[in-house]
């Protein structure tokens, strides 16, 4: 029998029980039960739960039925749109463009265009729903609609909710050079967004994720470590940790595990044993696959266990 203390739990339901409720209601095709959870959620939690729910199998017919019965139900519209995007992205895969076949791209774009039709009707009816704009940031990126359109959609979202973390994560991706952005703009935006949010908010995690993207572009692994160890970058990582995971008011809203996982990863790459251990103590057994899968491929849990054992074996002082 495996040691429970060595477990690595990726399922968000371990932290947020409402995830289980939404999944069970969708499996039972009980949209009323789904709506009761979503209607009681904060905007960030609602968007996150809609995304998680949309990852279920064979949902398209059911969600189209719900939307057909009430086209103004933007929770159903957003979940259907996100589901169609999920199907398409699974076909495309997360491989770099040069490793994706023309057939994969064609099918991918077909599914995203279907999602755009659904989502466009949704925002025409309810332009005040931030979840719709967050999902439309994903389809804009996948369809290659360009940075100007991505900025426009993010502007609509930010006007409704300036600290909508799920949408901010999507906008961060859109600012990466691989999607037409630039490192200068990405890093400037991450820092400005962190400073605009209250101390303890999850937005400081955007700074961490921006540096992880740059590390990955620099070759990842040991090749990218030199970037992370630069004086300016290192200082920004520690500053962001002080404003989030190490702040007394650190938010435990949906997304906090992602943020903490990113910092644990960065501190491990910086070989700061004490800092890494501190974040793992915060996380307990929960984690997210990204960014660990960038190093461990198909076994991020194994890599996390090894890193956690190293981090918790020392008693050094955080540098």
C-alpha positions as a LaTeX table, in Angstrom:
\begin{tabular}{lrrr}
\hline
Residue & $x$ (\AA) & $y$ (\AA) & $z$ (\AA) \\
\hline
Unk1 & 0.00 & 0.00 & 0.00 \\
Unk2 & 1.36 & 3.44 & $-0.90$ \\
Unk3 & 2.14 & 5.93 & 1.84 \\
Unk4 & $-0.68$ & 8.53 & 1.96 \\
Unk5 & 1.89 & 11.14 & 2.93 \\
Unk6 & 3.63 & 10.63 & $-0.42$ \\
Unk7 & 0.46 & 11.11 & $-2.47$ \\
Unk8 & 0.23 & 13.90 & $-5.01$ \\
Unk9 & $-3.36$ & 14.95 & $-5.67$ \\
Unk10 & $-4.10$ & 16.87 & $-8.85$ \\
Unk11 & $-7.90$ & 16.76 & $-8.63$ \\
Unk12 & $-9.25$ & 20.21 & $-7.64$ \\
Unk13 & $-12.14$ & 18.46 & $-5.88$ \\
Unk14 & $-9.70$ & 17.65 & $-3.08$ \\
Unk15 & $-9.63$ & 21.36 & $-2.23$ \\
Unk16 & $-13.01$ & 22.51 & $-3.49$ \\
Unk17 & $-15.83$ & 19.99 & $-2.79$ \\
Unk18 & $-18.24$ & 21.86 & $-5.07$ \\
Unk19 & $-16.28$ & 20.43 & $-7.99$ \\
Unk20 & $-17.61$ & 16.98 & $-7.10$ \\
Unk21 & $-21.15$ & 18.35 & $-6.89$ \\
Unk22 & $-20.93$ & 19.91 & $-10.37$ \\
Unk23 & $-19.44$ & 16.77 & $-11.89$ \\
Unk24 & $-22.10$ & 14.55 & $-10.32$ \\
Unk25 & $-24.91$ & 16.87 & $-11.47$ \\
Unk26 & $-23.56$ & 16.89 & $-15.03$ \\
Unk27 & $-23.26$ & 13.10 & $-15.01$ \\
Unk28 & $-26.91$ & 12.94 & $-13.92$ \\
Unk29 & $-27.83$ & 15.55 & $-16.54$ \\
Unk30 & $-29.30$ & 17.70 & $-13.76$ \\
Unk31 & $-28.69$ & 21.25 & $-14.95$ \\
Unk32 & $-30.71$ & 22.73 & $-12.11$ \\
Unk33 & $-28.25$ & 21.26 & $-9.60$ \\
Unk34 & $-25.32$ & 22.63 & $-11.62$ \\
Unk35 & $-26.87$ & 26.09 & $-11.65$ \\
Unk36 & $-27.41$ & 26.09 & $-7.89$ \\
Unk37 & $-23.67$ & 25.69 & $-7.37$ \\
Unk38 & $-22.69$ & 28.17 & $-10.07$ \\
Unk39 & $-25.19$ & 30.81 & $-8.96$ \\
Unk40 & $-23.76$ & 30.75 & $-5.43$ \\
Unk41 & $-20.15$ & 31.03 & $-6.61$ \\
Unk42 & $-17.95$ & 34.09 & $-6.92$ \\
Unk43 & $-17.22$ & 35.18 & $-10.52$ \\
Unk44 & $-13.76$ & 33.54 & $-10.44$ \\
Unk45 & $-15.09$ & 30.33 & $-8.89$ \\
Unk46 & $-17.97$ & 30.27 & $-11.40$ \\
Unk47 & $-15.61$ & 30.51 & $-14.38$ \\
Unk48 & $-13.35$ & 27.85 & $-12.90$ \\
Unk49 & $-16.22$ & 25.46 & $-12.17$ \\
Unk50 & $-17.61$ & 25.97 & $-15.68$ \\
Unk51 & $-14.21$ & 25.10 & $-17.14$ \\
Unk52 & $-13.81$ & 22.01 & $-14.97$ \\
Unk53 & $-17.35$ & 20.88 & $-15.74$ \\
Unk54 & $-16.80$ & 21.34 & $-19.46$ \\
Unk55 & $-13.98$ & 18.78 & $-19.39$ \\
Unk56 & $-16.47$ & 15.92 & $-19.01$ \\
Unk57 & $-17.08$ & 13.49 & $-21.86$ \\
Unk58 & $-20.09$ & 13.46 & $-24.20$ \\
Unk59 & $-21.57$ & 16.73 & $-22.96$ \\
Unk60 & $-22.24$ & 18.50 & $-26.24$ \\
Unk61 & $-25.76$ & 17.17 & $-26.88$ \\
Unk62 & $-26.87$ & 17.81 & $-23.30$ \\
Unk63 & $-25.47$ & 21.34 & $-23.18$ \\
Unk64 & $-26.93$ & 22.20 & $-26.58$ \\
Unk65 & $-30.30$ & 21.04 & $-25.24$ \\
Unk66 & $-29.92$ & 23.31 & $-22.19$ \\
Unk67 & $-28.89$ & 26.28 & $-24.32$ \\
Unk68 & $-31.71$ & 25.60 & $-26.76$ \\
Unk69 & $-34.22$ & 25.63 & $-23.91$ \\
Unk70 & $-32.86$ & 28.93 & $-22.57$ \\
Unk71 & $-30.42$ & 30.82 & $-24.84$ \\
Unk72 & $-30.00$ & 33.43 & $-22.09$ \\
Unk73 & $-28.46$ & 30.90 & $-19.72$ \\
Unk74 & $-24.90$ & 32.07 & $-20.19$ \\
Unk75 & $-23.54$ & 29.51 & $-17.74$ \\
Unk76 & $-24.68$ & 26.81 & $-20.16$ \\
Unk77 & $-23.43$ & 28.84 & $-23.13$ \\
Unk78 & $-19.99$ & 29.26 & $-21.54$ \\
Unk79 & $-19.77$ & 25.59 & $-20.60$ \\
Unk80 & $-20.77$ & 24.48 & $-24.08$ \\
Unk81 & $-18.28$ & 26.87 & $-25.69$ \\
Unk82 & $-15.52$ & 25.70 & $-23.38$ \\
Unk83 & $-16.39$ & 22.06 & $-24.03$ \\
Unk84 & $-16.13$ & 22.54 & $-27.80$ \\
Unk85 & $-12.76$ & 24.24 & $-27.32$ \\
Unk86 & $-11.59$ & 21.36 & $-25.11$ \\
Unk87 & $-12.51$ & 18.83 & $-27.79$ \\
Unk88 & $-10.65$ & 20.84 & $-30.40$ \\
Unk89 & $-7.57$ & 21.41 & $-28.26$ \\
Unk90 & $-7.35$ & 17.72 & $-27.42$ \\
Unk91 & $-7.21$ & 17.02 & $-31.16$ \\
Unk92 & $-4.54$ & 19.67 & $-31.69$ \\
Unk93 & $-2.57$ & 18.53 & $-28.59$ \\
Unk94 & $-0.19$ & 20.78 & $-26.66$ \\
Unk95 & 2.67 & 20.15 & $-29.07$ \\
Unk96 & 4.40 & 23.07 & $-30.76$ \\
Unk97 & 2.91 & 24.05 & $-34.09$ \\
Unk98 & 5.63 & 22.39 & $-36.16$ \\
Unk99 & 4.66 & 19.04 & $-34.64$ \\
Unk100 & 0.92 & 19.36 & $-35.34$ \\
Unk101 & $-0.39$ & 17.96 & $-38.63$ \\
Unk102 & $-2.51$ & 19.91 & $-41.10$ \\
Unk103 & $-5.39$ & 17.53 & $-40.45$ \\
Unk104 & $-5.13$ & 18.19 & $-36.71$ \\
Unk105 & $-5.11$ & 21.95 & $-37.30$ \\
Unk106 & $-8.13$ & 21.79 & $-39.60$ \\
Unk107 & $-10.15$ & 19.81 & $-37.08$ \\
Unk108 & $-8.96$ & 22.00 & $-34.22$ \\
Unk109 & $-10.05$ & 25.17 & $-35.98$ \\
Unk110 & $-13.38$ & 23.62 & $-36.93$ \\
Unk111 & $-14.20$ & 22.91 & $-33.29$ \\
Unk112 & $-13.09$ & 26.40 & $-32.23$ \\
Unk113 & $-15.24$ & 28.01 & $-34.90$ \\
Unk114 & $-18.22$ & 26.06 & $-33.55$ \\
Unk115 & $-17.40$ & 27.41 & $-30.10$ \\
Unk116 & $-17.15$ & 30.97 & $-31.43$ \\
Unk117 & $-20.66$ & 30.73 & $-32.91$ \\
Unk118 & $-22.07$ & 29.68 & $-29.54$ \\
Unk119 & $-20.11$ & 32.26 & $-27.56$ \\
Unk120 & $-20.82$ & 35.13 & $-29.94$ \\
Unk121 & $-24.55$ & 34.58 & $-29.52$ \\
Unk122 & $-24.00$ & 34.47 & $-25.77$ \\
Unk123 & $-22.20$ & 37.82 & $-25.53$ \\
Unk124 & $-24.77$ & 39.37 & $-27.87$ \\
Unk125 & $-27.44$ & 38.43 & $-25.32$ \\
Unk126 & $-25.41$ & 38.95 & $-22.13$ \\
Unk127 & $-22.27$ & 41.05 & $-22.68$ \\
Unk128 & $-22.00$ & 41.49 & $-18.90$ \\
Unk129 & $-20.98$ & 37.88 & $-18.20$ \\
Unk130 & $-17.20$ & 37.78 & $-17.53$ \\
Unk131 & $-17.02$ & 34.02 & $-18.05$ \\
Unk132 & $-18.01$ & 34.38 & $-21.70$ \\
Unk133 & $-15.17$ & 36.84 & $-22.31$ \\
Unk134 & $-12.70$ & 34.60 & $-20.47$ \\
Unk135 & $-13.62$ & 31.66 & $-22.70$ \\
Unk136 & $-13.49$ & 33.84 & $-25.81$ \\
Unk137 & $-9.87$ & 34.66 & $-24.99$ \\
Unk138 & $-9.06$ & 30.97 & $-25.52$ \\
Unk139 & $-10.86$ & 30.75 & $-28.85$ \\
Unk140 & $-9.25$ & 33.98 & $-30.06$ \\
Unk141 & $-5.81$ & 32.56 & $-29.36$ \\
Unk142 & $-6.53$ & 29.20 & $-30.93$ \\
Unk143 & $-8.02$ & 30.72 & $-34.06$ \\
Unk144 & $-5.11$ & 33.12 & $-34.42$ \\
Unk145 & $-7.32$ & 36.22 & $-34.40$ \\
Unk146 & $-4.40$ & 38.42 & $-33.44$ \\
Unk147 & $-3.24$ & 40.40 & $-30.45$ \\
Unk148 & $-5.51$ & 43.38 & $-31.14$ \\
Unk149 & $-8.62$ & 41.20 & $-30.91$ \\
Unk150 & $-7.24$ & 39.42 & $-27.85$ \\
Unk151 & $-6.67$ & 42.79 & $-26.17$ \\
Unk152 & $-10.19$ & 43.89 & $-27.09$ \\
Unk153 & $-11.72$ & 40.82 & $-25.51$ \\
Unk154 & $-9.59$ & 41.14 & $-22.41$ \\
Unk155 & $-10.60$ & 44.79 & $-22.15$ \\
Unk156 & $-14.25$ & 43.74 & $-22.08$ \\
Unk157 & $-13.48$ & 41.25 & $-19.31$ \\
Unk158 & $-11.36$ & 43.65 & $-17.26$ \\
Unk159 & $-14.09$ & 46.28 & $-17.40$ \\
Unk160 & $-16.45$ & 43.78 & $-15.77$ \\
Unk161 & $-13.97$ & 42.23 & $-13.33$ \\
Unk162 & $-10.43$ & 43.68 & $-13.15$ \\
Unk163 & $-9.17$ & 40.75 & $-11.05$ \\
Unk164 & $-10.69$ & 37.85 & $-12.97$ \\
Unk165 & $-7.83$ & 35.38 & $-12.64$ \\
Unk166 & $-9.03$ & 32.68 & $-15.11$ \\
Unk167 & $-9.28$ & 35.30 & $-17.84$ \\
Unk168 & $-5.97$ & 36.84 & $-16.83$ \\
Unk169 & $-4.24$ & 33.48 & $-17.21$ \\
Unk170 & $-5.64$ & 33.24 & $-20.73$ \\
Unk171 & $-4.55$ & 36.77 & $-21.57$ \\
Unk172 & $-1.05$ & 35.99 & $-20.27$ \\
Unk173 & $-0.84$ & 33.16 & $-22.79$ \\
Unk174 & $-1.98$ & 35.49 & $-25.56$ \\
Unk175 & 0.83 & 37.90 & $-24.71$ \\
Unk176 & 3.51 & 35.21 & $-25.19$ \\
Unk177 & 5.61 & 35.58 & $-28.36$ \\
Unk178 & 4.47 & 32.14 & $-29.54$ \\
Unk179 & 0.97 & 33.62 & $-29.86$ \\
Unk180 & 2.02 & 36.97 & $-31.31$ \\
Unk181 & 2.92 & 38.93 & $-28.19$ \\
Unk182 & 6.26 & 40.03 & $-26.74$ \\
Unk183 & 8.18 & 39.33 & $-23.55$ \\
Unk184 & 8.45 & 43.03 & $-22.76$ \\
Unk185 & 4.68 & 43.54 & $-22.87$ \\
Unk186 & 3.96 & 40.29 & $-21.05$ \\
Unk187 & 6.27 & 41.03 & $-18.14$ \\
Unk188 & 5.15 & 44.64 & $-17.88$ \\
Unk189 & 1.49 & 43.57 & $-17.82$ \\
Unk190 & 2.09 & 40.82 & $-15.24$ \\
Unk191 & 3.77 & 43.25 & $-12.88$ \\
Unk192 & 1.19 & 46.00 & $-13.36$ \\
Unk193 & $-1.63$ & 43.52 & $-12.80$ \\
Unk194 & 0.00 & 42.23 & $-9.62$ \\
Unk195 & 0.43 & 45.74 & $-8.24$ \\
Unk196 & $-3.14$ & 46.70 & $-9.11$ \\
Unk197 & $-4.55$ & 43.80 & $-7.10$ \\
Unk198 & $-4.81$ & 43.82 & $-3.30$ \\
Unk199 & $-1.85$ & 42.40 & $-1.35$ \\
Unk200 & $-2.40$ & 38.68 & $-0.82$ \\
Unk201 & $-4.32$ & 38.34 & $-4.09$ \\
Unk202 & $-3.55$ & 35.56 & $-6.54$ \\
Unk203 & $-2.53$ & 37.99 & $-9.30$ \\
Unk204 & 1.08 & 37.88 & $-8.09$ \\
Unk205 & 1.10 & 34.36 & $-9.51$ \\
Unk206 & 0.95 & 35.92 & $-12.98$ \\
Unk207 & 4.50 & 37.19 & $-12.45$ \\
Unk208 & 5.59 & 33.66 & $-11.59$ \\
Unk209 & 3.85 & 32.17 & $-14.60$ \\
Unk210 & 5.27 & 34.80 & $-16.92$ \\
Unk211 & 8.79 & 33.89 & $-15.83$ \\
Unk212 & 8.05 & 30.19 & $-16.25$ \\
Unk213 & 6.97 & 30.87 & $-19.84$ \\
Unk214 & 10.20 & 32.78 & $-20.46$ \\
Unk215 & 12.23 & 29.96 & $-18.84$ \\
Unk216 & 10.51 & 27.48 & $-21.13$ \\
Unk217 & 11.24 & 29.60 & $-24.19$ \\
Unk218 & 14.88 & 29.82 & $-23.11$ \\
Unk219 & 15.13 & 26.05 & $-23.43$ \\
Unk220 & 13.57 & 24.92 & $-20.17$ \\
Unk221 & 15.41 & 22.65 & $-17.75$ \\
Unk222 & 18.98 & 23.62 & $-16.97$ \\
Unk223 & 19.18 & 25.82 & $-20.08$ \\
Unk224 & 16.52 & 28.15 & $-18.76$ \\
Unk225 & 17.81 & 28.26 & $-15.19$ \\
Unk226 & 20.35 & 30.97 & $-16.03$ \\
Unk227 & 17.40 & 33.21 & $-16.94$ \\
Unk228 & 15.65 & 32.53 & $-13.62$ \\
Unk229 & 18.83 & 33.20 & $-11.67$ \\
Unk230 & 19.35 & 36.65 & $-13.10$ \\
Unk231 & 19.27 & 39.26 & $-10.35$ \\
Unk232 & 16.22 & 41.12 & $-11.66$ \\
Unk233 & 14.14 & 38.02 & $-12.39$ \\
Unk234 & 15.03 & 36.38 & $-9.09$ \\
Unk235 & 14.07 & 39.53 & $-7.18$ \\
Unk236 & 10.74 & 39.72 & $-9.01$ \\
Unk237 & 9.93 & 36.10 & $-8.14$ \\
Unk238 & 10.57 & 36.67 & $-4.42$ \\
Unk239 & 8.67 & 39.95 & $-4.45$ \\
Unk240 & 5.68 & 38.21 & $-6.03$ \\
Unk241 & 5.82 & 35.46 & $-3.40$ \\
Unk242 & 5.82 & 38.09 & $-0.64$ \\
Unk243 & 2.71 & 39.66 & $-2.16$ \\
Unk244 & 0.86 & 36.36 & $-2.45$ \\
Unk245 & 1.71 & 32.99 & $-0.89$ \\
Unk246 & 3.77 & 34.56 & 1.92 \\
Unk247 & 1.32 & 37.36 & 2.63 \\
Unk248 & $-0.93$ & 37.01 & 5.71 \\
Unk249 & $-3.96$ & 37.75 & 3.54 \\
Unk250 & $-3.16$ & 35.13 & 0.87 \\
Unk251 & $-6.39$ & 34.28 & $-0.91$ \\
Unk252 & $-7.62$ & 30.67 & $-0.93$ \\
Unk253 & $-9.93$ & 31.39 & $-3.86$ \\
Unk254 & $-10.04$ & 29.03 & $-6.81$ \\
Unk255 & $-6.60$ & 29.14 & $-8.40$ \\
Unk256 & $-4.50$ & 29.27 & $-5.24$ \\
Unk257 & $-3.13$ & 25.75 & $-5.78$ \\
Unk258 & $-1.99$ & 26.73 & $-9.28$ \\
Unk259 & $-0.25$ & 29.80 & $-7.92$ \\
Unk260 & 1.47 & 27.92 & $-5.09$ \\
Unk261 & 2.54 & 25.14 & $-7.47$ \\
Unk262 & 4.20 & 27.68 & $-9.75$ \\
Unk263 & 6.17 & 29.17 & $-6.86$ \\
Unk264 & 7.21 & 25.73 & $-5.59$ \\
Unk265 & 8.48 & 24.95 & $-9.08$ \\
Unk266 & 10.42 & 28.21 & $-9.38$ \\
Unk267 & 12.04 & 27.95 & $-5.95$ \\
Unk268 & 13.05 & 24.37 & $-6.74$ \\
Unk269 & 14.63 & 25.54 & $-9.99$ \\
Unk270 & 16.47 & 28.21 & $-7.98$ \\
Unk271 & 17.60 & 25.47 & $-5.56$ \\
Unk272 & 16.18 & 27.38 & $-2.59$ \\
Unk273 & 15.41 & 24.40 & $-0.38$ \\
Unk274 & 13.83 & 26.35 & 2.46 \\
Unk275 & 11.53 & 28.37 & 0.21 \\
Unk276 & 10.50 & 25.29 & $-1.74$ \\
Unk277 & 9.77 & 23.44 & 1.47 \\
Unk278 & 7.68 & 26.33 & 2.79 \\
Unk279 & 5.48 & 26.24 & $-0.30$ \\
Unk280 & 5.10 & 22.46 & $-0.15$ \\
Unk281 & 3.99 & 22.75 & 3.47 \\
Unk282 & 1.36 & 25.22 & 2.29 \\
Unk283 & 0.22 & 22.84 & $-0.43$ \\
Unk284 & 0.19 & 19.62 & 1.55 \\
Unk285 & $-0.56$ & 16.82 & $-0.91$ \\
Unk286 & $-2.30$ & 18.91 & $-3.55$ \\
Unk287 & $-0.61$ & 20.27 & $-6.68$ \\
Unk288 & $-1.16$ & 21.02 & $-10.35$ \\
Unk289 & 0.44 & 19.11 & $-13.21$ \\
Unk290 & 1.73 & 22.28 & $-14.80$ \\
Unk291 & 4.44 & 23.48 & $-14.66$ \\
Unk292 & 5.96 & 20.22 & $-13.34$ \\
Unk293 & 5.12 & 18.32 & $-16.52$ \\
Unk294 & 7.50 & 20.62 & $-18.40$ \\
Unk295 & 10.29 & 18.74 & $-16.63$ \\
Unk296 & 8.76 & 15.35 & $-15.91$ \\
Unk297 & 6.72 & 14.64 & $-19.03$ \\
Unk298 & 4.28 & 11.87 & $-18.21$ \\
Unk299 & 5.21 & 11.65 & $-14.52$ \\
Unk300 & 4.79 & 15.06 & $-12.89$ \\
Unk301 & 3.59 & 13.39 & $-9.68$ \\
Unk302 & 6.84 & 11.44 & $-9.38$ \\
Unk303 & 8.90 & 14.58 & $-9.92$ \\
Unk304 & 6.85 & 16.48 & $-7.34$ \\
Unk305 & 7.35 & 13.70 & $-4.78$ \\
Unk306 & 11.11 & 13.72 & $-5.30$ \\
Unk307 & 11.31 & 17.51 & $-5.11$ \\
Unk308 & 9.06 & 17.66 & $-2.06$ \\
Unk309 & 11.16 & 15.05 & $-0.24$ \\
Unk310 & 14.30 & 17.09 & $-0.96$ \\
Unk311 & 12.64 & 20.35 & 0.04 \\
Unk312 & 11.24 & 19.07 & 3.33 \\
Unk313 & 14.44 & 17.27 & 4.35 \\
Unk314 & 16.27 & 20.51 & 5.08 \\
Unk315 & 15.87 & 23.22 & 7.67 \\
Unk316 & 17.67 & 26.05 & 5.96 \\
Unk317 & 16.55 & 29.67 & 6.03 \\
Unk318 & 14.84 & 31.05 & 2.94 \\
Unk319 & 17.23 & 33.23 & 1.00 \\
\hline
\end{tabular}
